[in-house]
Amino acid sequence: MARRTARPSERGSAAVRTSPAVPVGCPCGLPAAYEGCCGRFSAGGDSAPTAEALMRSRYSAFVRGDVGYLLRTWHPRTRPERLELDPGMRWTGLEILGTTDGSAFHTSGTVEFRASYRGGALHERSRFERVAGAWVYVDGEFPEGSA
């Protein structure tokens, strides 16, 4: 008995075919979609509940080129008048290395992170404070040996 083979038009339905990988999750590295993760903060509806959440949302803002959000979440004392992002910069990942304080029970906190980009990485220890109840970025330092 002869086996029937599939004709070219019958091979693989659209439901079975694979397509190139599409990034899943937020640019900050968490599995939730951007809109439900960092996007809800940049949209202005919610403010980040912790210094780490603000740091993650600011990283996502750098990835997406959201200068308005970056300026809004910068401490008034240290915020630049304007900010120009390099349109050629391609951020590729965020790694949180550690946090100190920065929860709902604190008024300040630090987040140490490594943000990778095509061609290198930025290692920073950022300081955050609460202003009118909302977390804002104050400044950052580059730990020794991170350059």
mmCIF file of C-alpha atoms in Angstrom:
data_model
loop_
_atom_site.group_PDB
_atom_site.id
_atom_site.type_symbol
_atom_site.label_atom_id
_atom_site.label_comp_id
_atom_site.label_asym_id
_atom_site.label_seq_id
_atom_site.Cartn_x
_atom_site.Cartn_y
_atom_site.Cartn_z
ATOM 1 C CA MET A 1 0.000 0.000 0.000
ATOM 2 C CA ALA A 2 1.415 3.342 -0.988
ATOM 3 C CA ARG A 3 1.725 6.115 1.607
ATOM 4 C CA ARG A 4 0.145 9.365 0.693
ATOM 5 C CA THR A 5 2.463 12.356 0.977
ATOM 6 C CA ALA A 6 1.288 15.876 1.474
ATOM 7 C CA ARG A 7 1.216 18.111 -1.535
ATOM 8 C CA PRO A 8 3.060 21.434 -1.123
ATOM 9 C CA SER A 9 -0.169 23.357 -0.547
ATOM 10 C CA GLU A 10 -1.124 21.009 2.301
ATOM 11 C CA ARG A 11 2.162 21.171 4.199
ATOM 12 C CA GLY A 12 2.027 23.154 7.420
ATOM 13 C CA SER A 13 -0.988 25.255 8.160
ATOM 14 C CA ALA A 14 -0.691 28.874 9.256
ATOM 15 C CA ALA A 15 -1.397 27.800 12.822
ATOM 16 C CA VAL A 16 1.624 25.507 12.841
ATOM 17 C CA ARG A 17 4.146 27.696 11.055
ATOM 18 C CA THR A 18 6.636 29.575 13.146
ATOM 19 C CA SER A 19 7.517 33.197 12.661
ATOM 20 C CA PRO A 20 10.521 35.200 13.794
ATOM 21 C CA ALA A 21 10.636 35.801 17.529
ATOM 22 C CA VAL A 22 8.783 38.888 18.674
ATOM 23 C CA PRO A 23 10.001 40.498 21.901
ATOM 24 C CA VAL A 24 7.698 39.596 24.741
ATOM 25 C CA GLY A 25 7.450 41.573 27.945
ATOM 26 C CA CYS A 26 8.460 45.026 28.997
ATOM 27 C CA PRO A 27 11.805 46.574 27.957
ATOM 28 C CA CYS A 28 12.700 46.612 31.679
ATOM 29 C CA GLY A 29 13.011 42.826 31.593
ATOM 30 C CA LEU A 30 9.851 41.876 33.466
ATOM 31 C CA PRO A 31 7.459 39.481 31.698
ATOM 32 C CA ALA A 32 4.398 41.781 31.705
ATOM 33 C CA ALA A 33 3.579 43.725 28.554
ATOM 34 C CA TYR A 34 4.873 47.317 28.519
ATOM 35 C CA GLU A 35 1.369 48.792 28.888
ATOM 36 C CA GLY A 36 0.742 46.865 32.106
ATOM 37 C CA CYS A 37 4.258 47.300 33.450
ATOM 38 C CA CYS A 38 6.276 50.491 32.928
ATOM 39 C CA GLY A 39 3.835 51.989 30.434
ATOM 40 C CA ARG A 40 1.229 52.624 33.111
ATOM 41 C CA PHE A 41 3.707 54.935 34.858
ATOM 42 C CA SER A 42 4.828 56.809 31.753
ATOM 43 C CA ALA A 43 1.180 57.277 30.718
ATOM 44 C CA GLY A 44 0.725 59.326 33.886
ATOM 45 C CA GLY A 45 -2.019 57.276 35.517
ATOM 46 C CA ASP A 46 0.086 55.744 38.267
ATOM 47 C CA SER A 47 3.356 56.616 39.915
ATOM 48 C CA ALA A 48 6.000 53.983 40.552
ATOM 49 C CA PRO A 49 5.510 52.438 44.022
ATOM 50 C CA THR A 50 9.230 51.794 44.644
ATOM 51 C CA ALA A 51 12.584 53.223 43.615
ATOM 52 C CA GLU A 52 13.284 50.035 41.649
ATOM 53 C CA ALA A 53 9.995 50.301 39.754
ATOM 54 C CA LEU A 54 10.846 53.908 38.886
ATOM 55 C CA MET A 55 14.330 52.863 37.761
ATOM 56 C CA ARG A 56 12.852 50.144 35.540
ATOM 57 C CA SER A 57 10.316 52.574 34.071
ATOM 58 C CA ARG A 58 13.037 55.127 33.374
ATOM 59 C CA TYR A 59 15.111 52.476 31.595
ATOM 60 C CA SER A 60 12.033 51.661 29.480
ATOM 61 C CA ALA A 61 11.651 55.372 28.757
ATOM 62 C CA PHE A 62 15.248 55.492 27.489
ATOM 63 C CA VAL A 63 14.539 52.465 25.285
ATOM 64 C CA ARG A 64 11.389 54.102 23.894
ATOM 65 C CA GLY A 65 12.799 57.640 23.664
ATOM 66 C CA ASP A 66 10.259 59.115 26.122
ATOM 67 C CA VAL A 67 12.078 62.319 27.105
ATOM 68 C CA GLY A 68 8.965 63.811 28.729
ATOM 69 C CA TYR A 69 8.708 60.983 31.242
ATOM 70 C CA LEU A 70 12.419 61.099 32.002
ATOM 71 C CA LEU A 71 12.221 64.815 32.799
ATOM 72 C CA ARG A 72 8.994 64.442 34.828
ATOM 73 C CA THR A 73 10.597 61.767 37.011
ATOM 74 C CA TRP A 74 13.844 63.679 37.605
ATOM 75 C CA HIS A 75 14.257 65.519 40.927
ATOM 76 C CA PRO A 76 13.636 69.272 40.431
ATOM 77 C CA ARG A 77 16.938 70.023 42.190
ATOM 78 C CA THR A 78 19.034 68.030 39.680
ATOM 79 C CA ARG A 79 16.848 67.941 36.547
ATOM 80 C CA PRO A 80 18.410 69.401 33.395
ATOM 81 C CA GLU A 81 16.457 72.024 31.467
ATOM 82 C CA ARG A 82 16.316 69.734 28.468
ATOM 83 C CA LEU A 83 17.431 66.268 27.508
ATOM 84 C CA GLU A 84 18.538 65.035 24.105
ATOM 85 C CA LEU A 85 18.752 61.295 23.566
ATOM 86 C CA ASP A 86 21.019 59.699 20.998
ATOM 87 C CA PRO A 87 18.654 58.288 18.345
ATOM 88 C CA GLY A 88 21.292 55.699 17.397
ATOM 89 C CA MET A 89 21.497 54.221 20.906
ATOM 90 C CA ARG A 90 20.086 50.686 21.076
ATOM 91 C CA TRP A 91 19.469 49.491 24.632
ATOM 92 C CA THR A 92 19.482 45.700 24.848
ATOM 93 C CA GLY A 93 18.823 44.752 28.466
ATOM 94 C CA LEU A 94 18.589 45.700 32.122
ATOM 95 C CA GLU A 95 19.993 43.845 35.109
ATOM 96 C CA ILE A 96 19.195 45.001 38.650
ATOM 97 C CA LEU A 97 22.295 44.331 40.766
ATOM 98 C CA GLY A 98 20.937 45.509 44.102
ATOM 99 C CA THR A 99 18.632 47.879 45.943
ATOM 100 C CA THR A 100 18.812 49.663 49.265
ATOM 101 C CA ASP A 101 15.614 51.014 50.823
ATOM 102 C CA GLY A 102 13.294 52.612 48.247
ATOM 103 C CA SER A 103 10.082 50.892 49.325
ATOM 104 C CA ALA A 104 6.740 52.381 50.300
ATOM 105 C CA PHE A 105 8.163 52.794 53.832
ATOM 106 C CA HIS A 106 11.198 54.884 52.813
ATOM 107 C CA THR A 107 11.846 58.431 51.650
ATOM 108 C CA SER A 108 15.027 57.568 49.746
ATOM 109 C CA GLY A 109 16.630 54.581 48.120
ATOM 110 C CA THR A 110 19.318 53.395 45.754
ATOM 111 C CA VAL A 111 19.253 51.010 42.832
ATOM 112 C CA GLU A 112 22.424 49.574 41.340
ATOM 113 C CA PHE A 113 21.998 48.308 37.802
ATOM 114 C CA ARG A 114 23.687 47.400 34.567
ATOM 115 C CA ALA A 115 22.012 48.618 31.384
ATOM 116 C CA SER A 116 23.388 46.967 28.273
ATOM 117 C CA TYR A 117 23.442 48.601 24.886
ATOM 118 C CA ARG A 118 24.772 47.571 21.522
ATOM 119 C CA GLY A 119 28.530 47.817 22.028
ATOM 120 C CA GLY A 120 28.735 48.046 25.828
ATOM 121 C CA ALA A 121 27.056 48.519 29.175
ATOM 122 C CA LEU A 122 26.392 51.245 31.717
ATOM 123 C CA HIS A 123 26.875 50.334 35.394
ATOM 124 C CA GLU A 124 25.335 52.893 37.743
ATOM 125 C CA ARG A 125 24.209 53.257 41.339
ATOM 126 C CA SER A 126 21.241 55.649 41.193
ATOM 127 C CA ARG A 127 19.786 57.627 44.072
ATOM 128 C CA PHE A 128 16.053 58.223 44.375
ATOM 129 C CA GLU A 129 13.934 60.348 46.718
ATOM 130 C CA ARG A 130 10.264 60.988 47.254
ATOM 131 C CA VAL A 131 8.936 64.392 46.237
ATOM 132 C CA ALA A 132 5.286 65.070 47.070
ATOM 133 C CA GLY A 133 4.886 61.324 47.649
ATOM 134 C CA ALA A 134 6.269 60.236 44.258
ATOM 135 C CA TRP A 135 9.651 58.631 43.585
ATOM 136 C CA VAL A 136 12.054 60.685 41.474
ATOM 137 C CA TYR A 137 15.584 60.137 40.203
ATOM 138 C CA VAL A 138 18.170 62.346 41.952
ATOM 139 C CA ASP A 139 21.536 61.360 40.502
ATOM 140 C CA GLY A 140 23.874 58.470 39.978
ATOM 141 C CA GLU A 141 27.441 57.391 40.418
ATOM 142 C CA PHE A 142 29.530 54.902 38.521
ATOM 143 C CA PRO A 143 31.022 52.325 40.910
ATOM 144 C CA GLU A 144 34.808 51.863 40.755
ATOM 145 C CA GLY A 145 35.925 49.398 38.171
ATOM 146 C CA SER A 146 32.710 49.666 36.164
ATOM 147 C CA ALA A 147 34.125 51.726 33.323
#
